[in-house]
PDB file of C-alpha atoms in Angstrom:
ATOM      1  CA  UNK A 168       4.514  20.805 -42.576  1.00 70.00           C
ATOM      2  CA  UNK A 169       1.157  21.842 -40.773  1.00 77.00           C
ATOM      3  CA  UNK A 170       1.035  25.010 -39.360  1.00 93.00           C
ATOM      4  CA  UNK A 171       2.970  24.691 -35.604  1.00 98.00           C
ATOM      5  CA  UNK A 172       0.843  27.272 -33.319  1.00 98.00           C
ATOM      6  CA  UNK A 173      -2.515  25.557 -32.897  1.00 98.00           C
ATOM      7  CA  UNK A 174      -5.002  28.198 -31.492  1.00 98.00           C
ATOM      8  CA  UNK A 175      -8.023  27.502 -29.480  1.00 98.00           C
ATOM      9  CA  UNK A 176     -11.725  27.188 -31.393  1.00 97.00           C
ATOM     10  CA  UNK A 177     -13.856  28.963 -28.827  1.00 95.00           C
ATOM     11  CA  UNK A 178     -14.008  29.070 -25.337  1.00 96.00           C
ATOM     12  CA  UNK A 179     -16.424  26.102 -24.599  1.00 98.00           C
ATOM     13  CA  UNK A 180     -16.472  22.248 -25.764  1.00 97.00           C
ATOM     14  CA  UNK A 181     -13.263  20.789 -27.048  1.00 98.00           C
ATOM     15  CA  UNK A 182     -11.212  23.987 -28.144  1.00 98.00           C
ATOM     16  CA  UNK A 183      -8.130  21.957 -28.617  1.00 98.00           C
ATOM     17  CA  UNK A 184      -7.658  19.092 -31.027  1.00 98.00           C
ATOM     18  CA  UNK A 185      -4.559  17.766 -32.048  1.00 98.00           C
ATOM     19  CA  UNK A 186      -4.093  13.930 -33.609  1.00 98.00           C
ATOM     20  CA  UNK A 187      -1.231  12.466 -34.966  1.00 98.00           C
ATOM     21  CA  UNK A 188      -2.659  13.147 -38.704  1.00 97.00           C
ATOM     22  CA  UNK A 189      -3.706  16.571 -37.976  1.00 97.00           C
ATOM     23  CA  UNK A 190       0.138  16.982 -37.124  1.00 97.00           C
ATOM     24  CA  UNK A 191       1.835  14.980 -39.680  1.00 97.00           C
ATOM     25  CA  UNK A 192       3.439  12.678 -37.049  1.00 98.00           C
ATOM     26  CA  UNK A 193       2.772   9.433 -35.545  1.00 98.00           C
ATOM     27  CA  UNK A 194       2.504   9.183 -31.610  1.00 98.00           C
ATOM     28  CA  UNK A 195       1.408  12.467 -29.695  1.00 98.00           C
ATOM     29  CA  UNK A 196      -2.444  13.434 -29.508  1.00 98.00           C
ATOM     30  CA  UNK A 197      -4.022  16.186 -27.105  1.00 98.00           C
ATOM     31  CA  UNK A 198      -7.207  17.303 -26.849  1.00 98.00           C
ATOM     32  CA  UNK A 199      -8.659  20.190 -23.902  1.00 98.00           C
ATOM     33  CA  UNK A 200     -11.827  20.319 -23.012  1.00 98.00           C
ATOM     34  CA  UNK A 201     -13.839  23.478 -21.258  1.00 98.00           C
ATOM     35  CA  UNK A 202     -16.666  22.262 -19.547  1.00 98.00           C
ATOM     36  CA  UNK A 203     -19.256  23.922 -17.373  1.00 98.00           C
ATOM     37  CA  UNK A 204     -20.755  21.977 -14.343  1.00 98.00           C
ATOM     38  CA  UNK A 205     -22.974  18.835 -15.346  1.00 98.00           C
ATOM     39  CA  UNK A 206     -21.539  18.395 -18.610  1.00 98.00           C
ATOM     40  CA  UNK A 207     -19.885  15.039 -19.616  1.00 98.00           C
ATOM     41  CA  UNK A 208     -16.864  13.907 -21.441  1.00 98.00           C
ATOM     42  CA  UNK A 209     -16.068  10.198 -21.990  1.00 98.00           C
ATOM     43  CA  UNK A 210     -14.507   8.194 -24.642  1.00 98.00           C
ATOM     44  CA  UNK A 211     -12.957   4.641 -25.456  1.00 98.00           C
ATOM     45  CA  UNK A 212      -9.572   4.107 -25.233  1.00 98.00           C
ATOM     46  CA  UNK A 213      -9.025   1.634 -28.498  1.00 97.00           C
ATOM     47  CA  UNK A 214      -5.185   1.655 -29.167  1.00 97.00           C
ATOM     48  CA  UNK A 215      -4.443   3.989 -27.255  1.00 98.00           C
ATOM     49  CA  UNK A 216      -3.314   5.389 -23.907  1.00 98.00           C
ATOM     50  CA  UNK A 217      -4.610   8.400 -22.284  1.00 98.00           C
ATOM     51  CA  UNK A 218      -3.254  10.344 -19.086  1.00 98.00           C
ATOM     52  CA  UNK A 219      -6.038  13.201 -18.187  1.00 98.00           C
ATOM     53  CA  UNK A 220      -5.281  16.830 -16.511  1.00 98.00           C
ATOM     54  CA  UNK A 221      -7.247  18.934 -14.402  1.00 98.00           C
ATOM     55  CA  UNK A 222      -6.030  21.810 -15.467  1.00 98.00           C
ATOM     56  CA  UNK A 223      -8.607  23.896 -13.431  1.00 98.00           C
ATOM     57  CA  UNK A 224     -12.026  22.891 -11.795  1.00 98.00           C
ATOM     58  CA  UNK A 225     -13.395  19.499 -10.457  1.00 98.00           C
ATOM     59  CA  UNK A 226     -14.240  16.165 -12.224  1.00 98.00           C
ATOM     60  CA  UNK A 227     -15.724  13.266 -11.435  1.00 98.00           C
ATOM     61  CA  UNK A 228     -13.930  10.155 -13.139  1.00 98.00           C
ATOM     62  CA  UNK A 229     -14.866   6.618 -13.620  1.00 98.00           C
ATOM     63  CA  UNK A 230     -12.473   4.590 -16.192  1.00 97.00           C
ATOM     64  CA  UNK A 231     -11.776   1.148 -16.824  1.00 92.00           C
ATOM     65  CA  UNK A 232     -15.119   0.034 -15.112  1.00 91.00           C
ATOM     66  CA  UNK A 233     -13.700   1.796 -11.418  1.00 96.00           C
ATOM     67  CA  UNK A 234     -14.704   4.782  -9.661  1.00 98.00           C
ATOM     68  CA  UNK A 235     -12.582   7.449  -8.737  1.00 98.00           C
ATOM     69  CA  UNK A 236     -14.405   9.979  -7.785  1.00 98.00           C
ATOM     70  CA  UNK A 237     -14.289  13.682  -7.577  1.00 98.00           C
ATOM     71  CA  UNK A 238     -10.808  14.652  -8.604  1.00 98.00           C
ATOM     72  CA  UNK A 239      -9.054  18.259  -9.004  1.00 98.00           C
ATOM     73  CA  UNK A 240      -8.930  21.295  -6.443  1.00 95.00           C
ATOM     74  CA  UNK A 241      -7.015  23.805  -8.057  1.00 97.00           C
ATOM     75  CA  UNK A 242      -9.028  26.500  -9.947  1.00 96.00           C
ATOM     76  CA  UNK A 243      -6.351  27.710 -11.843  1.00 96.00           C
ATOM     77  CA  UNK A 244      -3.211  25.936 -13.363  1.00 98.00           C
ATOM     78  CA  UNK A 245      -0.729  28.291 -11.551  1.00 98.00           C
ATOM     79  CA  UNK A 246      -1.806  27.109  -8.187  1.00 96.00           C
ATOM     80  CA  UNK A 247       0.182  24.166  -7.679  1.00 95.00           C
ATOM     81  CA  UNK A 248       0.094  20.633  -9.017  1.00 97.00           C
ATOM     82  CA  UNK A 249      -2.325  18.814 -10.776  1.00 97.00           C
ATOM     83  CA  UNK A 250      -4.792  15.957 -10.417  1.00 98.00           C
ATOM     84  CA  UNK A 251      -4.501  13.248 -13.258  1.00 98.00           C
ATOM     85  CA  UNK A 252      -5.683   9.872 -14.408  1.00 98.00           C
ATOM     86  CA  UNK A 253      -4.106   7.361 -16.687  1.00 98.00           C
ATOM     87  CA  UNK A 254      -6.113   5.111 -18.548  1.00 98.00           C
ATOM     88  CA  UNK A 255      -4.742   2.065 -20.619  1.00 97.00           C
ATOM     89  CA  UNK A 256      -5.508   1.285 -24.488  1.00 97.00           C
ATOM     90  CA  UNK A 257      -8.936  -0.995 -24.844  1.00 97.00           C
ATOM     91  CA  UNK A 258     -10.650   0.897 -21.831  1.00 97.00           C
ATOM     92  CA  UNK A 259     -13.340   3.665 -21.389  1.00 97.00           C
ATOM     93  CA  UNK A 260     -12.896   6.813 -19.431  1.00 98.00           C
ATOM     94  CA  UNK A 261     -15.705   9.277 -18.605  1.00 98.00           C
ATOM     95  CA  UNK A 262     -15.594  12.736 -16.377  1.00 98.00           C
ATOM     96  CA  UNK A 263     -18.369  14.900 -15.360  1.00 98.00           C
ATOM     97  CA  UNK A 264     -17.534  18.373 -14.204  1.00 98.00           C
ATOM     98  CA  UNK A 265     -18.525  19.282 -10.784  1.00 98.00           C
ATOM     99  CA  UNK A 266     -17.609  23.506 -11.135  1.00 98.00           C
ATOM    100  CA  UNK A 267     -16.021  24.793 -14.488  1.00 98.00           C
ATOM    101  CA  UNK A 268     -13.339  22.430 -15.706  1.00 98.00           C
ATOM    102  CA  UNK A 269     -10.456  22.415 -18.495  1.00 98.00           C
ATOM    103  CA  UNK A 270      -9.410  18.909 -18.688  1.00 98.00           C
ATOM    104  CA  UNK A 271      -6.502  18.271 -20.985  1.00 98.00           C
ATOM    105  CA  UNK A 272      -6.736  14.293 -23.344  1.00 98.00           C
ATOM    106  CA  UNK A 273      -3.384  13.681 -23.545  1.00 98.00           C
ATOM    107  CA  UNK A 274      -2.590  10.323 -25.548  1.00 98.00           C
ATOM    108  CA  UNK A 275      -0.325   8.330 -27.487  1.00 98.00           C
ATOM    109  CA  UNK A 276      -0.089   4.356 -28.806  1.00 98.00           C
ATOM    110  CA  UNK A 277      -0.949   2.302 -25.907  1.00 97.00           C
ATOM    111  CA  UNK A 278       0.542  -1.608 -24.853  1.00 95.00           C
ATOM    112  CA  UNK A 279       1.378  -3.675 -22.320  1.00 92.00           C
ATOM    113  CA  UNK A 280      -0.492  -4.499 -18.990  1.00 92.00           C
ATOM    114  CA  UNK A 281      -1.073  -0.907 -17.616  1.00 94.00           C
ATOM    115  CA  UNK A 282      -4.095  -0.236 -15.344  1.00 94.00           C
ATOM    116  CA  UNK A 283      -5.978   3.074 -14.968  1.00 96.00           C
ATOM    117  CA  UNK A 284      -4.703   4.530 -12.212  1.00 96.00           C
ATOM    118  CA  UNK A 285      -5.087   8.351 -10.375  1.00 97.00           C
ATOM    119  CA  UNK A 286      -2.248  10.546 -10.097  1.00 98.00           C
ATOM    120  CA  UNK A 287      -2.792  12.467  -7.373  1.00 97.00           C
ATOM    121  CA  UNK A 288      -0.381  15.989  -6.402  1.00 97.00           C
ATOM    122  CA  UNK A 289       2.659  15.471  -4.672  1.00 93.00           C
ATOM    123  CA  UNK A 290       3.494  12.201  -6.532  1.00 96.00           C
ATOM    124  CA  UNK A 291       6.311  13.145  -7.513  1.00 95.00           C
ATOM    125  CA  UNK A 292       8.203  16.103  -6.006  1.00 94.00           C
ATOM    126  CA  UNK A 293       7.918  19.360  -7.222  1.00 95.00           C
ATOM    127  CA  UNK A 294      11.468  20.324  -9.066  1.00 96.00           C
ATOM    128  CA  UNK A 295      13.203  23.767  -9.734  1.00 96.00           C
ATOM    129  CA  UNK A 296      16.016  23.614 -12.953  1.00 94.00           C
ATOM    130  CA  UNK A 297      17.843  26.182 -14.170  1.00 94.00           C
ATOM    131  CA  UNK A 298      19.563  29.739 -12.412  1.00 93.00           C
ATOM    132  CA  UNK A 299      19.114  32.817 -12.385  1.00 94.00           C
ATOM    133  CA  UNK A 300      16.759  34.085 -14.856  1.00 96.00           C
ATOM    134  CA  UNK A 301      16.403  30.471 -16.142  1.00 96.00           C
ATOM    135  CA  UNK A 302      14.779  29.210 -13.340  1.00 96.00           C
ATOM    136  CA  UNK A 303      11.651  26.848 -14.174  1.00 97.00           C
ATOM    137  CA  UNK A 304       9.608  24.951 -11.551  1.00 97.00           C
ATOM    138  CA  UNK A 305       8.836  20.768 -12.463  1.00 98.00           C
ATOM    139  CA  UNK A 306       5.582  19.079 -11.457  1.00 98.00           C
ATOM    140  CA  UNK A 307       5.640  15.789 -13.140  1.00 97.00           C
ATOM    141  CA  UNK A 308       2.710  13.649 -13.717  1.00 98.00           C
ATOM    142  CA  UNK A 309       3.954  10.918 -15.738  1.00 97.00           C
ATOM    143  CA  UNK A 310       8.013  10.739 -15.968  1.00 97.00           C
ATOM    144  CA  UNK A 311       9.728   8.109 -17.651  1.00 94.00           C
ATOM    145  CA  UNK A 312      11.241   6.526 -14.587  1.00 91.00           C
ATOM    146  CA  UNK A 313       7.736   5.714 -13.412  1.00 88.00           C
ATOM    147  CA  UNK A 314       7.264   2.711 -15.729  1.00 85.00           C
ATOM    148  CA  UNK A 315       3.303   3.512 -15.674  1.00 85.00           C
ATOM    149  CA  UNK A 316       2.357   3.563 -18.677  1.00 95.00           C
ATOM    150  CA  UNK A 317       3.761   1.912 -22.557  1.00 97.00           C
ATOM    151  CA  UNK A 318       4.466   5.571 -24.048  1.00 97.00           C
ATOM    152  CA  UNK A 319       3.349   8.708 -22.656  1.00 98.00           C
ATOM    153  CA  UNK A 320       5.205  11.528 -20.699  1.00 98.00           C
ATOM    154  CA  UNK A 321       3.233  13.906 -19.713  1.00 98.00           C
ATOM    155  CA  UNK A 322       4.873  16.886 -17.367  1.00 98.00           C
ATOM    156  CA  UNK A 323       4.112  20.556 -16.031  1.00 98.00           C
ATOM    157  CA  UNK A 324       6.147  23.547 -16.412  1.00 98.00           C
ATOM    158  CA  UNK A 325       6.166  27.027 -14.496  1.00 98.00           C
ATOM    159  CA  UNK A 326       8.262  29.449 -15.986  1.00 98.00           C
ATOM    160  CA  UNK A 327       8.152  32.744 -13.936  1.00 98.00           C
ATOM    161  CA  UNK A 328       7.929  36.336 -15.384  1.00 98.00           C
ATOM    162  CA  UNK A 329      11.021  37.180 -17.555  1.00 97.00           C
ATOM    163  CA  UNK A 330      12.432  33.716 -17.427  1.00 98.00           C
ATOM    164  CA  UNK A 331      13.223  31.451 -20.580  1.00 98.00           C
ATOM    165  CA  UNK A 332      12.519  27.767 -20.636  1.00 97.00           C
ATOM    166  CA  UNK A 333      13.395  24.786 -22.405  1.00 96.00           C
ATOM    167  CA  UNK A 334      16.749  26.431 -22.136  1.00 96.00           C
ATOM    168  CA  UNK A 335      19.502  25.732 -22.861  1.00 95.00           C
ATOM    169  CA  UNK A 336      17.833  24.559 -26.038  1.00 96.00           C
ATOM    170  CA  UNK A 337      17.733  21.449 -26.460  1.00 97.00           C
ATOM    171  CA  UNK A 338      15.937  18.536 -28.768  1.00 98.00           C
ATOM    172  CA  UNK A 339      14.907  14.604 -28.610  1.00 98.00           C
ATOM    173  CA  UNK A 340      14.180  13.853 -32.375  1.00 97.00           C
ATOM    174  CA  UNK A 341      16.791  10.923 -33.525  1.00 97.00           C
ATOM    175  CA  UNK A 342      16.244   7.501 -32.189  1.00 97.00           C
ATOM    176  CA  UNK A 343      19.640   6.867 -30.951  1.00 96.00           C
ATOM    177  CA  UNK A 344      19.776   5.626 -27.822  1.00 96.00           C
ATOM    178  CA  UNK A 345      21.908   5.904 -25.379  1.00 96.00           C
ATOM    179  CA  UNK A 346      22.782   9.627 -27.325  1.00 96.00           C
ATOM    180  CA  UNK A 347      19.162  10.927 -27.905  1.00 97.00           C
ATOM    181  CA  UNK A 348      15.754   9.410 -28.151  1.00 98.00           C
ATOM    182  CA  UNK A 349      13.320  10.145 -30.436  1.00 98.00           C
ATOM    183  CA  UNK A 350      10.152  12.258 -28.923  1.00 98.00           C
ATOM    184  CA  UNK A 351       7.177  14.229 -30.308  1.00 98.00           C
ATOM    185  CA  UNK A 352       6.044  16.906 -28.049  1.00 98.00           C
ATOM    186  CA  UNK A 353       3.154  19.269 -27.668  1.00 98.00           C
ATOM    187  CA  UNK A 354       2.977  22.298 -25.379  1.00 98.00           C
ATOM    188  CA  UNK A 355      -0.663  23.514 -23.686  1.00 98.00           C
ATOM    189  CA  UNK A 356       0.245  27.537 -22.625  1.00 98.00           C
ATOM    190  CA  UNK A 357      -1.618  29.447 -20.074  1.00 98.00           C
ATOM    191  CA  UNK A 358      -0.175  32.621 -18.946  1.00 98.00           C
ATOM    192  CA  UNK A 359      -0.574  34.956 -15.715  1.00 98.00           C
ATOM    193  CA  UNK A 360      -2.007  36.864 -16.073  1.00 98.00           C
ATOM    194  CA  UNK A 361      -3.928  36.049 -19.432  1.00 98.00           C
ATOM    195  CA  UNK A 362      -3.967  39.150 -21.130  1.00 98.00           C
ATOM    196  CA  UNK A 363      -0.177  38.219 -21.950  1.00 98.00           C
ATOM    197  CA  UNK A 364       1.870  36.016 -23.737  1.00 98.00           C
ATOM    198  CA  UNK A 365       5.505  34.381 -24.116  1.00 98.00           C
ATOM    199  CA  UNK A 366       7.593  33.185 -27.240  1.00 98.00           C
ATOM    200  CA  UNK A 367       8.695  30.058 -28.187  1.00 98.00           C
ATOM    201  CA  UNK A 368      11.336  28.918 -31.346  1.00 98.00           C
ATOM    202  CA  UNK A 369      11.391  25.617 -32.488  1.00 98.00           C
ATOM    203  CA  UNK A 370      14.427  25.153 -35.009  1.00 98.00           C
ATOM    204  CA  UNK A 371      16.990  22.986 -36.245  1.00 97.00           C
ATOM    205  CA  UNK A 372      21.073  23.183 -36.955  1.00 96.00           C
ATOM    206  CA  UNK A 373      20.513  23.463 -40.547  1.00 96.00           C
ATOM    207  CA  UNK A 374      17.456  25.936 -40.009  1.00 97.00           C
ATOM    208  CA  UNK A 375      15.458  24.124 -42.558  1.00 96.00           C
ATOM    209  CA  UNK A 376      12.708  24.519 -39.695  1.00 97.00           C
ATOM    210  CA  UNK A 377      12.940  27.671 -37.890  1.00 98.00           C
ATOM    211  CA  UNK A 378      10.049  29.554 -36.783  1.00 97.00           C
ATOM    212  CA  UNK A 379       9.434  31.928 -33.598  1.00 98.00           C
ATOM    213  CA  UNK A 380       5.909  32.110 -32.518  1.00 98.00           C
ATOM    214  CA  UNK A 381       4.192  34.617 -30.524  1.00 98.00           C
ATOM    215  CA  UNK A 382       2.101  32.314 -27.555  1.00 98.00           C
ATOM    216  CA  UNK A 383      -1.366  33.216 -26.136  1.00 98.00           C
ATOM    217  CA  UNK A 384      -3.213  31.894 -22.948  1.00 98.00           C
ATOM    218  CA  UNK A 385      -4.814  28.894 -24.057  1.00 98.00           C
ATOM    219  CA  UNK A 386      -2.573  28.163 -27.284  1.00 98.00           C
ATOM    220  CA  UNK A 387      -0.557  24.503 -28.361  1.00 98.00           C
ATOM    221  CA  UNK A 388       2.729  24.725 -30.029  1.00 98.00           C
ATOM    222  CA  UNK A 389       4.215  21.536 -31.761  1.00 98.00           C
ATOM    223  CA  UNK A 390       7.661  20.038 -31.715  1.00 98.00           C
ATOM    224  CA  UNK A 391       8.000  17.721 -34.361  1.00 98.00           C
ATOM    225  CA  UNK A 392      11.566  18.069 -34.346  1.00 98.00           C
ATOM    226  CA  UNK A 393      14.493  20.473 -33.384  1.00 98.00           C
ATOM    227  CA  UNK A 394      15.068  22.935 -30.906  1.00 98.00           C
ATOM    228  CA  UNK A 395      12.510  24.477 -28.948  1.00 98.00           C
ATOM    229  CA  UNK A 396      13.091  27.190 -25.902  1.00 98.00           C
ATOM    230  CA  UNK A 397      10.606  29.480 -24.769  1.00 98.00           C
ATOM    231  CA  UNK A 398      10.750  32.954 -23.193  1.00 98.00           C
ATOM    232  CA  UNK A 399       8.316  34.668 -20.929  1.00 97.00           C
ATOM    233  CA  UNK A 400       8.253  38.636 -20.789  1.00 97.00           C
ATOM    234  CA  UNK A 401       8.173  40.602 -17.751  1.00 98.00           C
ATOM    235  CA  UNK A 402       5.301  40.593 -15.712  1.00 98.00           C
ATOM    236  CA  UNK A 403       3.716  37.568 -16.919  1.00 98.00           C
ATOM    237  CA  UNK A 404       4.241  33.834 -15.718  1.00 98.00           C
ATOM    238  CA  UNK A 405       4.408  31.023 -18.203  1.00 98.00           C
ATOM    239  CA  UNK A 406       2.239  27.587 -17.397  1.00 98.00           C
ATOM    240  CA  UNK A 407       2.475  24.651 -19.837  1.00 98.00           C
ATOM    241  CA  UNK A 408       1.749  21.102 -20.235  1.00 98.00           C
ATOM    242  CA  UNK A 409       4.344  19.145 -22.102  1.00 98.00           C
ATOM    243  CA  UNK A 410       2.995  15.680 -24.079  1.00 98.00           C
ATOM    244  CA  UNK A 411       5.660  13.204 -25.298  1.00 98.00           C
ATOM    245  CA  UNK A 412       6.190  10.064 -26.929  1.00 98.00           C
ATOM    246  CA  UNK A 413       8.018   8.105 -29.437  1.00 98.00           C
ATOM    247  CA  UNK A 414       9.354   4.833 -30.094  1.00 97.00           C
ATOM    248  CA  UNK A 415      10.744   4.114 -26.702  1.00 96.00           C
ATOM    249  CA  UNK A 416       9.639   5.812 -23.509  1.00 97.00           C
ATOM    250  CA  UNK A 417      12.694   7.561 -22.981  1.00 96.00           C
ATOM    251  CA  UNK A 418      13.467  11.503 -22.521  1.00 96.00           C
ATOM    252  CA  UNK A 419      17.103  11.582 -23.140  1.00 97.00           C
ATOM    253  CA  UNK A 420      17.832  15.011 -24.742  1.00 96.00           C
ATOM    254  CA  UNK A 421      20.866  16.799 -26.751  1.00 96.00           C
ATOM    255  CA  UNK A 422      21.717  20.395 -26.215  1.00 95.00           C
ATOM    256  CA  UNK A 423      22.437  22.722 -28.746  1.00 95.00           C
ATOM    257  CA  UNK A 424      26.354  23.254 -28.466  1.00 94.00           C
ATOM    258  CA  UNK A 425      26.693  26.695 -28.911  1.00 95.00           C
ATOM    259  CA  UNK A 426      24.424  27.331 -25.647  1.00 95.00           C
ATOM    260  CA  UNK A 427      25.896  24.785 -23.323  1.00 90.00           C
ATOM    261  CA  UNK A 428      28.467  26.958 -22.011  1.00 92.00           C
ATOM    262  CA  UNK A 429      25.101  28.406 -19.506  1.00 90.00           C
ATOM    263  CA  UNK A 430      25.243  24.943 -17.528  1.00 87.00           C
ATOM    264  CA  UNK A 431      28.264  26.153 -16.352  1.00 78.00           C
TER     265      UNK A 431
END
């Protein structure tokens, strides 16, 4: 199984790259880009759909032969929610950064008669889960009950200092619907401030996978299957971008037993 903490390569250019081979799976892929103002990122679509983050910074977008202009205003991804872009499979997307920009390529198998569309902030409402020191703040971009694209779900997560997240743990990896549906998922982390980091554990019942991994600001983590919580440490606030997909676009999740006495 390939190695499930993907750290950057560098600080400029494309310092994330994950496909579905380099992961040993078959739907996720996510890419993040560091640009500088001027510089240009653009691509084709083929098979594929694509939903695009502004993590930070400001881009200007054209896909699918429109023009959407400048898009992003926060300049860092703890400062609310994001501007994004979906673009259908068989279409072109390009952005050029306006200031310093991280834009996150977040893709998966593409179908049906989608159009590329902006996501602006405030879309969807912002959401809080969890109490007490499980508390974890929601800013969806692309949620299943949107029907706006043929795969992807694409969502953000703040998880303030000494909270845990993805908690109760829980996991989406047998297609068995109505019970559980069957979802690959990568995680983008940024911490505040970044000098610190958070852990996640991504695990099954029989432990066959089970690995803890010590997260940096700027770092991916895959979930190809199992369990997979995360825990911030005190003083530091956990940011991350969640990609999903699978056979059907569906997030319906099952919690690990022994921990669902907490949704009490």
């Amino acid at each position: 199984m390939p190695n499930l903490l993907v750290k950057p390569n560098g600080t400029h250019g494309r310092v994330s790259h994950v496909t579905p081979e380099s992961a040993g799976w078959t739907y996720v892929g996510f890419d993040l880009h560091r640009m500088k103002p001027g510089e240009i990122v653009a691509a084709e679509t083929g098979s594929r759909e694509v939903c695009l983050v502004w993590i930070s910074g400001k881009g200007k977008a054209t896909a699918g032969g429109k023009d959407f202009g400048v898009l992003g205003e926060r300049m860092n991804p703890f400062e609310g929610a994001p501007h994004a872009l979906y673009i259908p499979a068989d279409s072109n997307w390009s952005v050029t950064a306006e200031t310093d920009l991280e834009l996150a390529v977040c893709s998966a198998p593409g179908g049906g008669d989608h159009e590329a569309k902006a996501i602006p902030p405030g879309t969807h409402p912002k959401l809080s889960r969890g109490k007490g020191s499980n508390v974890r703040h929601v800013y969806n971009i692309m949620p299943e009950d949107d029907n706006s694209a043929h795969s992807l779900l694409v969502v953000e997560v703040i998880t303030p200092s000494g909270n845990t997240s993805s908690y109760p743990s829980h996991k989406h990896d047998r297609d068995d619907l109505p019970n559980e549906s069957l979802l690959e998922e990568t995680y983008y982390h940024r911490i505040n401030p970044p000098q610190g980091f958070a852990f996640q554990r991504v695990y099954t019942d029989d432990r066959s996978l089970d690995e803890a991994m010590a997260v940096e600001d700027g770092d991916v983590t895959l979930v190809p299957k199992g369990y997979h919580p995360c825990a911030t440490i005190h003083g530091y606030d956990l940011y991350y971008l969640n990609v999903m997909a699978g056979p059907k676009r569906v997030w319906k999740f099952h919690n690990a037993k022994e921990h669902e006495w907490l949704l009490g």
